[in-house]
PDB file of C-alpha atoms in Angstrom:
ATOM      1  CA  MET A 252      -7.445  37.264  -4.119  1.00 56.00           C
ATOM      2  CA  GLN A 253      -7.545  34.095  -2.322  1.00 59.00           C
ATOM      3  CA  VAL A 254      -4.573  31.576  -3.005  1.00 57.00           C
ATOM      4  CA  ARG A 255      -5.535  27.852  -2.342  1.00 55.00           C
ATOM      5  CA  THR A 256      -2.871  25.272  -1.709  1.00 50.00           C
ATOM      6  CA  GLN A 257      -3.429  21.749  -1.974  1.00 51.00           C
ATOM      7  CA  ARG A 258      -1.594  19.598   0.386  1.00 50.00           C
ATOM      8  CA  ARG A 259      -0.569  16.279  -0.641  1.00 53.00           C
ATOM      9  CA  SER A 260      -0.214  13.551   1.848  1.00 55.00           C
ATOM     10  CA  LEU A 261       3.347  12.424   2.323  1.00 59.00           C
ATOM     11  CA  ALA A 262       3.274   8.839   0.620  1.00 64.00           C
ATOM     12  CA  PRO A 263       6.676   6.677   1.285  1.00 70.00           C
ATOM     13  CA  PRO A 264       9.218   6.756  -1.205  1.00 86.00           C
ATOM     14  CA  GLN A 265       8.627   4.131  -4.039  1.00 92.00           C
ATOM     15  CA  ILE A 266      11.289   2.284  -6.156  1.00 93.00           C
ATOM     16  CA  PRO A 267      10.500   0.593  -9.486  1.00 95.00           C
ATOM     17  CA  VAL A 268      10.512  -3.193  -9.817  1.00 96.00           C
ATOM     18  CA  ARG A 269      12.457  -3.694 -13.238  1.00 94.00           C
ATOM     19  CA  PRO A 270      11.286  -6.193 -15.460  1.00 91.00           C
ATOM     20  CA  ASN A 271      14.300  -8.709 -14.561  1.00 88.00           C
ATOM     21  CA  ASP A 272      13.787  -8.434 -10.888  1.00 90.00           C
ATOM     22  CA  GLU A 273      12.481 -11.685  -9.293  1.00 91.00           C
ATOM     23  CA  ILE A 274       9.549 -11.034  -7.286  1.00 93.00           C
ATOM     24  CA  THR A 275      10.607 -13.974  -4.935  1.00 92.00           C
ATOM     25  CA  ASP A 276      14.070 -12.581  -4.090  1.00 93.00           C
ATOM     26  CA  LEU A 277      12.426  -9.027  -3.146  1.00 95.00           C
ATOM     27  CA  VAL A 278      10.164 -10.736  -0.899  1.00 95.00           C
ATOM     28  CA  LYS A 279      12.887 -12.967   0.770  1.00 94.00           C
ATOM     29  CA  GLU A 280      15.070  -9.831   0.853  1.00 95.00           C
ATOM     30  CA  SER A 281      12.384  -7.960   2.859  1.00 96.00           C
ATOM     31  CA  GLU A 282      11.693 -11.029   5.151  1.00 95.00           C
ATOM     32  CA  VAL A 283      15.139 -11.434   6.048  1.00 95.00           C
ATOM     33  CA  ARG A 284      16.035  -7.662   6.733  1.00 95.00           C
ATOM     34  CA  THR A 285      12.900  -6.774   8.630  1.00 94.00           C
ATOM     35  CA  GLY A 286      12.065 -10.333  10.315  1.00 95.00           C
ATOM     36  CA  LYS A 287       8.543 -10.060   9.154  1.00 94.00           C
ATOM     37  CA  PRO A 288       6.522 -12.333   6.261  1.00 94.00           C
ATOM     38  CA  GLY A 289       6.066 -10.463   2.778  1.00 95.00           C
ATOM     39  CA  ARG A 290       6.459  -7.138   1.154  1.00 96.00           C
ATOM     40  CA  ARG A 291       4.173  -4.421  -0.184  1.00 95.00           C
ATOM     41  CA  PHE A 292       3.991  -3.948  -3.802  1.00 97.00           C
ATOM     42  CA  VAL A 293       2.005  -1.271  -5.670  1.00 96.00           C
ATOM     43  CA  ILE A 294       0.726  -1.030  -9.171  1.00 95.00           C
ATOM     44  CA  GLN A 295       0.981   2.799 -10.100  1.00 92.00           C
ATOM     45  CA  GLY A 296      -1.835   3.955 -12.006  1.00 84.00           C
ATOM     46  CA  ALA A 297      -5.236   5.757 -11.136  1.00 75.00           C
ATOM     47  CA  GLU A 298      -6.310   3.342  -8.478  1.00 83.00           C
ATOM     48  CA  ARG A 299      -2.729   2.688  -6.897  1.00 87.00           C
ATOM     49  CA  LEU A 300      -3.698  -1.214  -6.012  1.00 92.00           C
ATOM     50  CA  LEU A 301      -1.888  -2.503  -3.402  1.00 94.00           C
ATOM     51  CA  TYR A 302      -0.812  -6.110  -3.030  1.00 96.00           C
ATOM     52  CA  TRP A 303       0.880  -8.066   0.041  1.00 96.00           C
ATOM     53  CA  VAL A 304       3.130 -10.852  -1.286  1.00 96.00           C
ATOM     54  CA  VAL A 305       4.535 -13.610   0.995  1.00 95.00           C
ATOM     55  CA  ALA A 306       7.262 -16.341  -0.603  1.00 92.00           C
ATOM     56  CA  HIS A 307       6.296 -19.899   0.181  1.00 91.00           C
ATOM     57  CA  PRO A 308       8.432 -22.942  -0.585  1.00 90.00           C
ATOM     58  CA  GLY A 309       6.175 -23.875  -3.655  1.00 88.00           C
ATOM     59  CA  GLY A 310       5.428 -20.296  -4.844  1.00 91.00           C
ATOM     60  CA  LEU A 311       3.999 -16.993  -3.836  1.00 94.00           C
ATOM     61  CA  GLU A 312       1.015 -15.987  -1.806  1.00 95.00           C
ATOM     62  CA  VAL A 313      -0.511 -12.703  -3.164  1.00 96.00           C
ATOM     63  CA  ALA A 314      -3.080 -10.800  -1.475  1.00 96.00           C
ATOM     64  CA  ARG A 315      -4.990  -7.720  -2.934  1.00 95.00           C
ATOM     65  CA  ILE A 316      -5.344  -5.114  -0.075  1.00 94.00           C
ATOM     66  CA  GLY A 317      -8.530  -3.466  -0.050  1.00 88.00           C
ATOM     67  CA  HIS A 318      -9.383   0.055   0.977  1.00 83.00           C
ATOM     68  CA  GLY A 319      -9.567  -0.401   4.629  1.00 85.00           C
ATOM     69  CA  GLY A 320      -6.044  -2.109   4.568  1.00 86.00           C
ATOM     70  CA  LYS A 321      -7.372  -5.760   4.790  1.00 88.00           C
ATOM     71  CA  PRO A 322      -6.763  -8.350   1.986  1.00 88.00           C
ATOM     72  CA  SER A 323      -9.819  -8.355  -0.125  1.00 86.00           C
ATOM     73  CA  HIS A 324      -8.559 -11.361  -2.498  1.00 88.00           C
ATOM     74  CA  ARG A 325      -5.901 -13.774  -1.778  1.00 93.00           C
ATOM     75  CA  VAL A 326      -4.346 -16.635  -4.297  1.00 95.00           C
ATOM     76  CA  TYR A 327      -1.409 -18.856  -4.004  1.00 95.00           C
ATOM     77  CA  LEU A 328       0.637 -19.040  -7.288  1.00 94.00           C
ATOM     78  CA  CYS A 329       3.473 -21.175  -8.694  1.00 90.00           C
ATOM     79  CA  ALA A 330       6.084 -19.192 -10.787  1.00 79.00           C
ATOM     80  CA  ALA A 331       4.213 -20.345 -14.152  1.00 83.00           C
ATOM     81  CA  SER A 332       0.828 -19.293 -12.844  1.00 91.00           C
ATOM     82  CA  PHE A 333       2.606 -15.957 -11.629  1.00 90.00           C
ATOM     83  CA  GLU A 334       3.239 -14.982 -15.045  1.00 90.00           C
ATOM     84  CA  GLN A 335      -0.433 -14.466 -15.971  1.00 93.00           C
ATOM     85  CA  HIS A 336      -1.198 -12.444 -12.585  1.00 94.00           C
ATOM     86  CA  PRO A 337      -1.615  -8.281 -12.913  1.00 93.00           C
ATOM     87  CA  LEU A 338       1.444  -7.987 -10.933  1.00 94.00           C
ATOM     88  CA  ALA A 339       3.762  -9.785 -13.622  1.00 94.00           C
ATOM     89  CA  HIS A 340       1.863  -7.644 -16.281  1.00 95.00           C
ATOM     90  CA  ALA A 341       2.708  -4.502 -14.282  1.00 96.00           C
ATOM     91  CA  GLN A 342       6.214  -5.246 -13.755  1.00 95.00           C
ATOM     92  CA  ARG A 343       6.611  -5.908 -17.583  1.00 95.00           C
ATOM     93  CA  ALA A 344       5.044  -2.370 -18.358  1.00 95.00           C
ATOM     94  CA  GLY A 345       7.292  -0.877 -15.696  1.00 94.00           C
ATOM     95  CA  CYS A 346       4.312  -0.032 -13.264  1.00 95.00           C
ATOM     96  CA  LEU A 347       5.281  -2.086 -10.321  1.00 96.00           C
ATOM     97  CA  TYR A 348       6.772  -0.505  -7.341  1.00 97.00           C
ATOM     98  CA  THR A 349       8.130  -1.212  -3.844  1.00 96.00           C
ATOM     99  CA  GLN A 350       9.316   0.525  -0.857  1.00 92.00           C
ATOM    100  CA  PRO A 351      12.918   0.346  -0.252  1.00 92.00           C
ATOM    101  CA  LEU A 352      14.481  -1.065   2.754  1.00 89.00           C
ATOM    102  CA  PHE A 353      16.548   1.194   5.081  1.00 78.00           C
TER     103      PHE A 353
END
């Protein structure tokens, strides 16, 4: 009898972004602690959609990250527009995650 084992790639740990968390605050926290602009967010689901978010004085720059790790779509959103973005919908549904800062 042959036994097969499946190996899963070790993905970095993820923490949930709660509905009352401010995306802008999480992005700024990452920028201050890492010295690099932006923070990565993932919508958990079948596709695991990745986004890179950068805070600007007038709002947020949200880039959808494609399969090659390059931004495939980028938008600039004010706070009111962000509420209609898929990231905001995922956050309210409890499906939005980010990596913890160490």
